[in-house]
CSV table of N, CA and C in Angstrom, one decimal:
chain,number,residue,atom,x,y,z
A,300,UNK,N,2.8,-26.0,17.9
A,300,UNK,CA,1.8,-25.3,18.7
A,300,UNK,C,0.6,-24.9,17.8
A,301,UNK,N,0.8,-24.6,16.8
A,301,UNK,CA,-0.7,-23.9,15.7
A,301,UNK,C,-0.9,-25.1,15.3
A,302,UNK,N,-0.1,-26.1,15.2
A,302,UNK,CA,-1.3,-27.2,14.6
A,302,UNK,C,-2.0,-28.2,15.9
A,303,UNK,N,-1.4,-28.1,17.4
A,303,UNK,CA,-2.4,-28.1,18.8
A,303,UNK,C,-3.7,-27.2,18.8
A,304,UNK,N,-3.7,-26.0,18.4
A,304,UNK,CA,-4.5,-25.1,18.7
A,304,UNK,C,-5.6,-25.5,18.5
A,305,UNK,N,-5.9,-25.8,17.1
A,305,UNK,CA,-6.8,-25.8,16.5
A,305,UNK,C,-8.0,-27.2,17.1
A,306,UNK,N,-7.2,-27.7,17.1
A,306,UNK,CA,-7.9,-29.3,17.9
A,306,UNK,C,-8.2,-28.9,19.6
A,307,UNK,N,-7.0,-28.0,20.3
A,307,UNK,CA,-7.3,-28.0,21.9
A,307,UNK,C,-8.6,-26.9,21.6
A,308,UNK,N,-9.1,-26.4,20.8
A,308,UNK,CA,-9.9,-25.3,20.7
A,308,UNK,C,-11.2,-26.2,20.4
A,309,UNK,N,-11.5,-27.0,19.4
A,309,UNK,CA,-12.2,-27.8,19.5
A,309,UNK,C,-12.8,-28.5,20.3
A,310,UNK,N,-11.9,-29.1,20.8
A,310,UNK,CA,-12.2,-30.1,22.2
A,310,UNK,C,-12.4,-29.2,23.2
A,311,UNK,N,-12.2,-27.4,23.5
A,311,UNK,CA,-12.3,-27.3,24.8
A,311,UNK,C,-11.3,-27.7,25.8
A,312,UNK,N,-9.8,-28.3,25.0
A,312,UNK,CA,-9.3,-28.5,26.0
A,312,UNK,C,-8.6,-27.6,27.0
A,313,UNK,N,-7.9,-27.5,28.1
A,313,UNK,CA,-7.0,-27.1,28.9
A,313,UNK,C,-6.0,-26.4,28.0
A,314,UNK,N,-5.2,-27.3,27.2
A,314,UNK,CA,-4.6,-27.1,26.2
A,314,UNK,C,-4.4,-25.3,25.4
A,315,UNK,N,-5.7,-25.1,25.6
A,315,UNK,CA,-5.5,-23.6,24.5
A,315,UNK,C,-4.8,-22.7,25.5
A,316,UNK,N,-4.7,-22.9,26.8
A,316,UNK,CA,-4.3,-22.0,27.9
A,316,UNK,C,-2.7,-22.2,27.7
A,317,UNK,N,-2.6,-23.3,27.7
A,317,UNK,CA,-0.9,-23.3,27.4
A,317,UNK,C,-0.6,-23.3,25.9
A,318,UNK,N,-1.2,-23.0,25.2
A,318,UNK,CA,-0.2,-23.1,23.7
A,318,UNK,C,-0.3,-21.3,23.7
A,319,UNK,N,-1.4,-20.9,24.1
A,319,UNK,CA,-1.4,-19.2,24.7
A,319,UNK,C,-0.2,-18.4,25.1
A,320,UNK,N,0.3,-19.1,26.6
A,320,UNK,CA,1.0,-19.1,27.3
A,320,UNK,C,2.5,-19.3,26.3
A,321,UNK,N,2.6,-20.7,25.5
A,321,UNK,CA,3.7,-20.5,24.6
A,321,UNK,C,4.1,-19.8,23.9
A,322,UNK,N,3.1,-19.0,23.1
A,322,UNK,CA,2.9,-18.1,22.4
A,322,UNK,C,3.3,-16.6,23.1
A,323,UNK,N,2.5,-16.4,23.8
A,323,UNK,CA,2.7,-15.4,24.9
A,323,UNK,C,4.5,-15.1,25.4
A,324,UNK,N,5.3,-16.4,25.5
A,324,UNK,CA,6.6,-16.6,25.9
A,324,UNK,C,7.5,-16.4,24.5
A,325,UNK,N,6.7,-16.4,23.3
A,325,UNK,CA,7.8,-16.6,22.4
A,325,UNK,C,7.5,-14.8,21.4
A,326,UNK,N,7.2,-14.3,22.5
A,326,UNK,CA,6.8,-12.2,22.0
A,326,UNK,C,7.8,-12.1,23.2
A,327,UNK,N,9.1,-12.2,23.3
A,327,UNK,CA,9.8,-11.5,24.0
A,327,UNK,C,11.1,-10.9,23.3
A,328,UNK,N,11.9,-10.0,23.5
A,328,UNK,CA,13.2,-10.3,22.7
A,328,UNK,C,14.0,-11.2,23.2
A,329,UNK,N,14.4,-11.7,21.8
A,329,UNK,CA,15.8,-12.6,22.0
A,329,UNK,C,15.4,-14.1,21.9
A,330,UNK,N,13.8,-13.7,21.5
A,330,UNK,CA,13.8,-15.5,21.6
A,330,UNK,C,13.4,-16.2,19.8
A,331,UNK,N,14.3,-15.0,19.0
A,331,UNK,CA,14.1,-15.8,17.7
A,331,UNK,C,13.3,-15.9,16.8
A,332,UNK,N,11.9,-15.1,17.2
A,332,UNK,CA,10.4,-15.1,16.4
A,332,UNK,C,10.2,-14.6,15.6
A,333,UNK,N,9.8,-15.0,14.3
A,333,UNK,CA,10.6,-13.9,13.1
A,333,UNK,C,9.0,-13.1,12.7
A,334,UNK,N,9.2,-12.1,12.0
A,334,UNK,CA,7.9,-11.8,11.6
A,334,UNK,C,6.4,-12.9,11.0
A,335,UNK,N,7.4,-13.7,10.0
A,335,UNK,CA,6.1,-14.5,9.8
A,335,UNK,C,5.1,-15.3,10.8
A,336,UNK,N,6.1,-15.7,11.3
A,336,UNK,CA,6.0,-16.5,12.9
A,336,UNK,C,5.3,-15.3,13.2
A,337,UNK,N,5.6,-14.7,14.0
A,337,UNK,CA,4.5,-13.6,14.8
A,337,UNK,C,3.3,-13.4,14.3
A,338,UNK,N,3.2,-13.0,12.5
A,338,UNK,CA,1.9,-12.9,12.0
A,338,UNK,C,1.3,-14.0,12.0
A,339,UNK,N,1.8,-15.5,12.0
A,339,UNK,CA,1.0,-16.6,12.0
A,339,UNK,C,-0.1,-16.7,13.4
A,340,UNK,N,1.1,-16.1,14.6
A,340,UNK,CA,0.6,-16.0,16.2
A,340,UNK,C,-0.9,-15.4,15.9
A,341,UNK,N,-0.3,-14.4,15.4
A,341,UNK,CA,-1.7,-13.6,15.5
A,341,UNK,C,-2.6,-13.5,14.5
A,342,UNK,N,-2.8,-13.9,13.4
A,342,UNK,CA,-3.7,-14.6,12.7
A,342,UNK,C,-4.8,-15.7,13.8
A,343,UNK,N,-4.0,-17.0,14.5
A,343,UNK,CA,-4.4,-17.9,15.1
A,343,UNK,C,-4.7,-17.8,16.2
A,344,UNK,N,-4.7,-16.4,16.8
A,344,UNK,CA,-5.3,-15.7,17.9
A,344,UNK,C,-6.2,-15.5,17.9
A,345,UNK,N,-6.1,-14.4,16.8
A,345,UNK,CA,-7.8,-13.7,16.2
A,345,UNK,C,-8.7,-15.0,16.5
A,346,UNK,N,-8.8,-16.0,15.4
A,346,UNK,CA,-9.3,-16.8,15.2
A,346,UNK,C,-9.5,-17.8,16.6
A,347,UNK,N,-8.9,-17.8,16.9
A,347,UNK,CA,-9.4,-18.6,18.2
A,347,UNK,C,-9.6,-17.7,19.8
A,348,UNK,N,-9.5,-16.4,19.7
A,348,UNK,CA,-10.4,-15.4,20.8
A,348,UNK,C,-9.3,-15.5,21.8
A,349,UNK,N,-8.0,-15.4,21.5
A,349,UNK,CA,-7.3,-15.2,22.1
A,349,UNK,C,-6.4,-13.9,22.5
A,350,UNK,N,-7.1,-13.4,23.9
A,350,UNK,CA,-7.6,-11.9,23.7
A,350,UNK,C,-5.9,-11.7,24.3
A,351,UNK,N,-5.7,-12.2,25.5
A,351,UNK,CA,-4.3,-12.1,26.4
A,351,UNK,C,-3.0,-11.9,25.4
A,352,UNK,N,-3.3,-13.2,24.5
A,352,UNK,CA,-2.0,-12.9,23.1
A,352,UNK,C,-2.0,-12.1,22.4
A,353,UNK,N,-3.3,-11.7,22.3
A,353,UNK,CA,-3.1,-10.1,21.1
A,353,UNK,C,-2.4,-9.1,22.2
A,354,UNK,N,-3.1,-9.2,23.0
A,354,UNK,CA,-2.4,-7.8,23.9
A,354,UNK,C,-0.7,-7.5,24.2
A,355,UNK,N,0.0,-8.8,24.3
A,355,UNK,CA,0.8,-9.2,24.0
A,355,UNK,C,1.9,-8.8,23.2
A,356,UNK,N,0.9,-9.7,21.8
A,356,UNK,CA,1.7,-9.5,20.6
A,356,UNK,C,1.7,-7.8,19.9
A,357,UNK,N,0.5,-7.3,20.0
A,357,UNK,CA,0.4,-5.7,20.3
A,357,UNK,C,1.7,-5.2,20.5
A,358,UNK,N,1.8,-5.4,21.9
A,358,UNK,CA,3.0,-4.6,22.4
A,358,UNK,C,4.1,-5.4,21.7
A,359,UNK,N,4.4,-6.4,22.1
A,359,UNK,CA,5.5,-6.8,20.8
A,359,UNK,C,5.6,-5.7,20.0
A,360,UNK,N,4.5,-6.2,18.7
A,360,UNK,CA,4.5,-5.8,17.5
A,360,UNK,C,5.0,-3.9,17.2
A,361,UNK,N,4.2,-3.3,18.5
A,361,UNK,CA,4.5,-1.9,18.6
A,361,UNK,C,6.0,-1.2,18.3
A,362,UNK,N,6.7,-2.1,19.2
A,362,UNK,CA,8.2,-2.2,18.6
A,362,UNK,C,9.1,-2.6,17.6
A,363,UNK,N,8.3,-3.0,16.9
A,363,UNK,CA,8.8,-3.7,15.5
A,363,UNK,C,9.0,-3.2,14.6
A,364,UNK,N,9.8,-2.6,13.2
A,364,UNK,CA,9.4,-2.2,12.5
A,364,UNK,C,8.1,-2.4,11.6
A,365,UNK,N,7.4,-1.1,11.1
A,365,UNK,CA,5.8,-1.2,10.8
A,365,UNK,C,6.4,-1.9,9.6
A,366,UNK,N,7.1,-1.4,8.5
A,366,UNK,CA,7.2,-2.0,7.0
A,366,UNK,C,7.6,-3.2,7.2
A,367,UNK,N,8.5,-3.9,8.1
A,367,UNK,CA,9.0,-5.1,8.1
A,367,UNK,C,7.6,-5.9,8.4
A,368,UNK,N,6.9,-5.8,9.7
A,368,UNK,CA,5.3,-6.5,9.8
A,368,UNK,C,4.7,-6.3,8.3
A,369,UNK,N,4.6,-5.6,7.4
A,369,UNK,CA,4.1,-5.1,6.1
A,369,UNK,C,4.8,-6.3,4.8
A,370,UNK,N,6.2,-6.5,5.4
A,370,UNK,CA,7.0,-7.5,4.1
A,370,UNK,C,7.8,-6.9,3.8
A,371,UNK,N,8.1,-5.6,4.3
A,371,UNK,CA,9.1,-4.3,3.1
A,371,UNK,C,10.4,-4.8,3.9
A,372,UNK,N,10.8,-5.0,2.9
A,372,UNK,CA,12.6,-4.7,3.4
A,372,UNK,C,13.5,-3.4,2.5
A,373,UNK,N,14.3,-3.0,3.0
A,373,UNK,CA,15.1,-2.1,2.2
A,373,UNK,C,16.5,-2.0,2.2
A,374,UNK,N,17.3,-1.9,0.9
A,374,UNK,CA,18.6,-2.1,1.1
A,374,UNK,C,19.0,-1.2,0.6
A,375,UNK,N,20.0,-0.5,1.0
A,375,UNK,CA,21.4,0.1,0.0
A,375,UNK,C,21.9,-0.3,-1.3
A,376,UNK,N,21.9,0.4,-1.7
A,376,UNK,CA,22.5,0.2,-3.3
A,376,UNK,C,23.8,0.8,-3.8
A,377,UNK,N,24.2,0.7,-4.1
A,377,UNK,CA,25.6,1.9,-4.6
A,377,UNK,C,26.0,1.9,-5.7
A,378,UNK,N,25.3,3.0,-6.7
A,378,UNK,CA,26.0,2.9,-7.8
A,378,UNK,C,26.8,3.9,-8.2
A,379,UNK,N,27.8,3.5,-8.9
A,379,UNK,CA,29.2,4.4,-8.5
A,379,UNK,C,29.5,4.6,-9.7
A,380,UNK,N,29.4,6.3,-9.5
A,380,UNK,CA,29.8,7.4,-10.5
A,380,UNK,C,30.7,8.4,-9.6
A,381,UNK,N,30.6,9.5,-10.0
A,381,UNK,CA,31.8,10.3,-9.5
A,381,UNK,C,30.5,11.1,-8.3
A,382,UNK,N,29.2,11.1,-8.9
A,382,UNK,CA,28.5,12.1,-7.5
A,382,UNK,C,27.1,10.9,-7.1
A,383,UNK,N,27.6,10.3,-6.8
A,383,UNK,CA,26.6,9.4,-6.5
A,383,UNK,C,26.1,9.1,-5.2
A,384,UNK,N,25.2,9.0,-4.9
A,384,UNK,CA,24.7,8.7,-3.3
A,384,UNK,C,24.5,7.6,-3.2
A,385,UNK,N,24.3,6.6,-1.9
A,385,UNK,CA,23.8,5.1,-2.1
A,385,UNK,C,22.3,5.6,-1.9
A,386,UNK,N,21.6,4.5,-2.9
A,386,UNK,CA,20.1,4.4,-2.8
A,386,UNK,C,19.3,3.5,-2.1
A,387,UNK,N,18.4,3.3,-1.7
A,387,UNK,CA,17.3,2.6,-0.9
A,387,UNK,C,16.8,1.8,-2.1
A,388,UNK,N,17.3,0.2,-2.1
A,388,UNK,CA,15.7,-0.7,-2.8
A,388,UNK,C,15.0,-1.3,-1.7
A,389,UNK,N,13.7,-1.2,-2.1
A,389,UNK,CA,12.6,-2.1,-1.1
A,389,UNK,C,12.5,-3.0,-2.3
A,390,UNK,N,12.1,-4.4,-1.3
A,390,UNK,CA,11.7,-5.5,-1.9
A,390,UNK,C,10.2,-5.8,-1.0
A,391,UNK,N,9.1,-6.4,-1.7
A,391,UNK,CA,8.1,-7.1,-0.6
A,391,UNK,C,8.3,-8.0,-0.8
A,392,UNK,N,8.1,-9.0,0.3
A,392,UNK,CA,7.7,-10.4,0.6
A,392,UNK,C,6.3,-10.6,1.0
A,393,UNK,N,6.0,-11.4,-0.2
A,393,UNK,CA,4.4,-11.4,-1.0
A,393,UNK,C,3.5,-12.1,0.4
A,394,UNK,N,4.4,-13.2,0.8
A,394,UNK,CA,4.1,-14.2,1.6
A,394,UNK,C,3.5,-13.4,3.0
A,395,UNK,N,4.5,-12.3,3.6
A,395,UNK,CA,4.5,-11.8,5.1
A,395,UNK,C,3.5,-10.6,4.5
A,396,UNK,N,3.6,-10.4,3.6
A,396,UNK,CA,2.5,-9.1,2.9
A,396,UNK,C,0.9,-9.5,3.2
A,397,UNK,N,0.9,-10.5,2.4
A,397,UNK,CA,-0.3,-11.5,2.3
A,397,UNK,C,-1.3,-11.9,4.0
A,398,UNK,N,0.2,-12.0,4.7
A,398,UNK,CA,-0.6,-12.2,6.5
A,398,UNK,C,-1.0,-11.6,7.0
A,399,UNK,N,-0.4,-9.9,6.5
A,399,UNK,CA,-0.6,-8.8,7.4
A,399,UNK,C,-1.7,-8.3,7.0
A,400,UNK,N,-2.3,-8.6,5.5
A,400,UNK,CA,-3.4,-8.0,4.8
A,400,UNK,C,-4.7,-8.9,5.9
A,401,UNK,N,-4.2,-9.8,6.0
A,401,UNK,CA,-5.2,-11.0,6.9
A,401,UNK,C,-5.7,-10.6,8.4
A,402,UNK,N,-4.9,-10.0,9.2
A,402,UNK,CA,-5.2,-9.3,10.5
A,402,UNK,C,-6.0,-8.2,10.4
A,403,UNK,N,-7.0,-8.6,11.6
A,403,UNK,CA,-8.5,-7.8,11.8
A,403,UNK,C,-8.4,-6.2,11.9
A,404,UNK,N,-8.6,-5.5,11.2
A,404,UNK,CA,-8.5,-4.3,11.4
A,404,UNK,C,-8.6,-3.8,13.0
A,405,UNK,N,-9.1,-3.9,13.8
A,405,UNK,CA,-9.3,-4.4,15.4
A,405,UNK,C,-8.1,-4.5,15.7
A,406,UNK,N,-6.9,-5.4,15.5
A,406,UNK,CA,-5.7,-5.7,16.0
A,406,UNK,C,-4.8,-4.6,15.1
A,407,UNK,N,-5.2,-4.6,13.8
A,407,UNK,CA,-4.1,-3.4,13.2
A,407,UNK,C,-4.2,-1.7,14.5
A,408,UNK,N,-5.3,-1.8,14.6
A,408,UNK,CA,-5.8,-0.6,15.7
A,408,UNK,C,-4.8,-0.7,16.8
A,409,UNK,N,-5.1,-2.1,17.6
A,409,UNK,CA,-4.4,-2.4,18.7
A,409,UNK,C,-2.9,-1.9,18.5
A,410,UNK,N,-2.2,-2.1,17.7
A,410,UNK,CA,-0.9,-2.3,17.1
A,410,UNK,C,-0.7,-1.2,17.0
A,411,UNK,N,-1.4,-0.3,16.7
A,411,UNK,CA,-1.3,1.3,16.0
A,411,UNK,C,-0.8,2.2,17.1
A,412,UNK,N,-1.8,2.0,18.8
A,412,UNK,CA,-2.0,2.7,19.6
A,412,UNK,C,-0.9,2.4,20.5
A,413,UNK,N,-0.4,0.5,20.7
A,413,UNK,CA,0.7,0.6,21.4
A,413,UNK,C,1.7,1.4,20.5
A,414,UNK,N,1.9,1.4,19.5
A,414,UNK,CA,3.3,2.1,19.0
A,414,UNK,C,3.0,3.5,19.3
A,415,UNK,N,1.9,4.2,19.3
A,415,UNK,CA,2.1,5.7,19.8
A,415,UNK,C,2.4,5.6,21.3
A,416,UNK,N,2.1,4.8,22.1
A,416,UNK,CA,2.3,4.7,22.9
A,416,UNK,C,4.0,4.2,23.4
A,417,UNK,N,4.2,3.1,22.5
A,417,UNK,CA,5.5,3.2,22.9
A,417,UNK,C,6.5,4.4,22.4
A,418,UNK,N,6.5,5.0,21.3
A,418,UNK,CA,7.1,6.5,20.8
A,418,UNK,C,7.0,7.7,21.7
A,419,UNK,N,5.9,7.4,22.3
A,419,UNK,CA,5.5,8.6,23.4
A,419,UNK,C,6.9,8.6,24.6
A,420,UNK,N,6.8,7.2,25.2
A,420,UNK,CA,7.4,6.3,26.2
A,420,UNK,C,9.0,7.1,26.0
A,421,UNK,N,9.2,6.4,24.4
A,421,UNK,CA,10.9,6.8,24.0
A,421,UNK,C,11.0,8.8,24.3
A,422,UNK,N,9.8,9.2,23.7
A,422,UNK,CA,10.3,10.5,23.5
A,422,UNK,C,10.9,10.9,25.4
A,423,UNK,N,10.1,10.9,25.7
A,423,UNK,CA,10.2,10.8,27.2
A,423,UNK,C,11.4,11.1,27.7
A,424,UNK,N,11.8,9.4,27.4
A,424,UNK,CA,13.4,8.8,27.9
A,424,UNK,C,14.2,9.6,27.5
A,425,UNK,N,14.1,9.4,26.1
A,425,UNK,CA,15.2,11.3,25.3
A,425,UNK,C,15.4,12.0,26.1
A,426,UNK,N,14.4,12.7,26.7
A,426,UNK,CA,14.0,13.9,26.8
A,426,UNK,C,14.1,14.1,28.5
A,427,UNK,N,14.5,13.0,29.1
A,427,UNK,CA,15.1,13.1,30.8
A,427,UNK,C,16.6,11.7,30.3
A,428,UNK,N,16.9,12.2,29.1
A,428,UNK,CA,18.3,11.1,29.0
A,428,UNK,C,18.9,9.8,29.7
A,429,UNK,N,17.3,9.0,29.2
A,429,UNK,CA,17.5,7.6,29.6
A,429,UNK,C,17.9,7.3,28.3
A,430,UNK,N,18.6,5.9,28.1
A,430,UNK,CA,18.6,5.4,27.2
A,430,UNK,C,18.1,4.4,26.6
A,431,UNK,N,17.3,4.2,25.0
A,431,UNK,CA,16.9,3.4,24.8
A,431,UNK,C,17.1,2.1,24.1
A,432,UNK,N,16.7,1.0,24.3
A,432,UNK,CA,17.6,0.0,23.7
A,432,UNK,C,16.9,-0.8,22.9
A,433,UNK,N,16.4,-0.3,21.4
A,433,UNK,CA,15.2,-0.8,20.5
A,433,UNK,C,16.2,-1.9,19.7
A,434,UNK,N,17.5,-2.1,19.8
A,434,UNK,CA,17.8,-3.5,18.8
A,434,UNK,C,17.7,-5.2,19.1
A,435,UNK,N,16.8,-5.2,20.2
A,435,UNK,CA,16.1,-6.3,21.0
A,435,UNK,C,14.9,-6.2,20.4
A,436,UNK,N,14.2,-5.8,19.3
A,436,UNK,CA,13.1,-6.1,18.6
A,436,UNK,C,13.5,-5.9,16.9
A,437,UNK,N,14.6,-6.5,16.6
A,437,UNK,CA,15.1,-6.6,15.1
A,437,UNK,C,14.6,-8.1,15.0
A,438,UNK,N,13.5,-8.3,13.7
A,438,UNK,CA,13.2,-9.5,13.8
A,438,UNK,C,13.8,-9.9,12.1
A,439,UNK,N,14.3,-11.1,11.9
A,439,UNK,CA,14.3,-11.7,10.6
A,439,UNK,C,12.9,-11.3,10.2
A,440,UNK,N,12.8,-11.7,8.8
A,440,UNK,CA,11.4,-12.4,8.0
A,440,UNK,C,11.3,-13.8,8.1
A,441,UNK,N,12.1,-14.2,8.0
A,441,UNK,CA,11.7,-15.6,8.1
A,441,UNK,C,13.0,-16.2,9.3
């Protein structure tokens, strides 16, 4: 699909409506999109004025973890003494680091506002004891 784009955008074809639309279908949970994938989405959005997908991926993204869009991962550690706690390592991935530095300050905005927006949404739900079901936007890195 990103190496369609670039040519159906060219040509003006029909084409950029449906690789949109694919795109568009592949920001849902459950269908596998790992972060990089999504930052590639939206890199090649920006770039080709594909306003429907950002809005989209937006909202996607809103629910995502921020550090994981960023490259951070973090793990437990345990080093074992008699009073020890387990610790937190973060690692970055230079690569997913590198994409996110690449998106338009404009879309970092976009991204910013749905997640207050969706936090707002959650507090809500808390708060008349609906429940919420955020492990349908756990994405790999790759």
């Amino acid at each position: 699909m990103l190496q369609v784009l670039p040519l159906a955008h060219e040509y003006q074809s029909s084409l950029v409506g449906d690789c949109e639309t694919c795109m568009i279908q592949m920001c849902k949970p459950g269908t596998g999109i790992t972060v990089s994938t999504l930052l590639d989405y939206i890199l090649a959005a920006e770039k080709f004025n594909l306003t429907v997908f950002l809005e989209t991926a937006a909202n996607y993204s809103a629910r995502v973890d921020y550090e994981l869009l960023r490259g951070k991962t973090f793990k437990n550690i345990q080093i074992y003494s008699l009073a020890s706690t387990p610790k937190l390592e973060m690692s970055v991935n230079k690569d997913i680091s590198s994409k996110f530095s690449k998106i338009n300050i404009e879309t970092r905005l976009l991204i910013a506002e749905k997640r207050l927006q969706h936090l707002e949404m959650n507090r809500r739900k808390r708060d008349n004891n609906i429940s919420v079901n955020e492990s349908d936007y756990e994405l790999p890195l790759y």
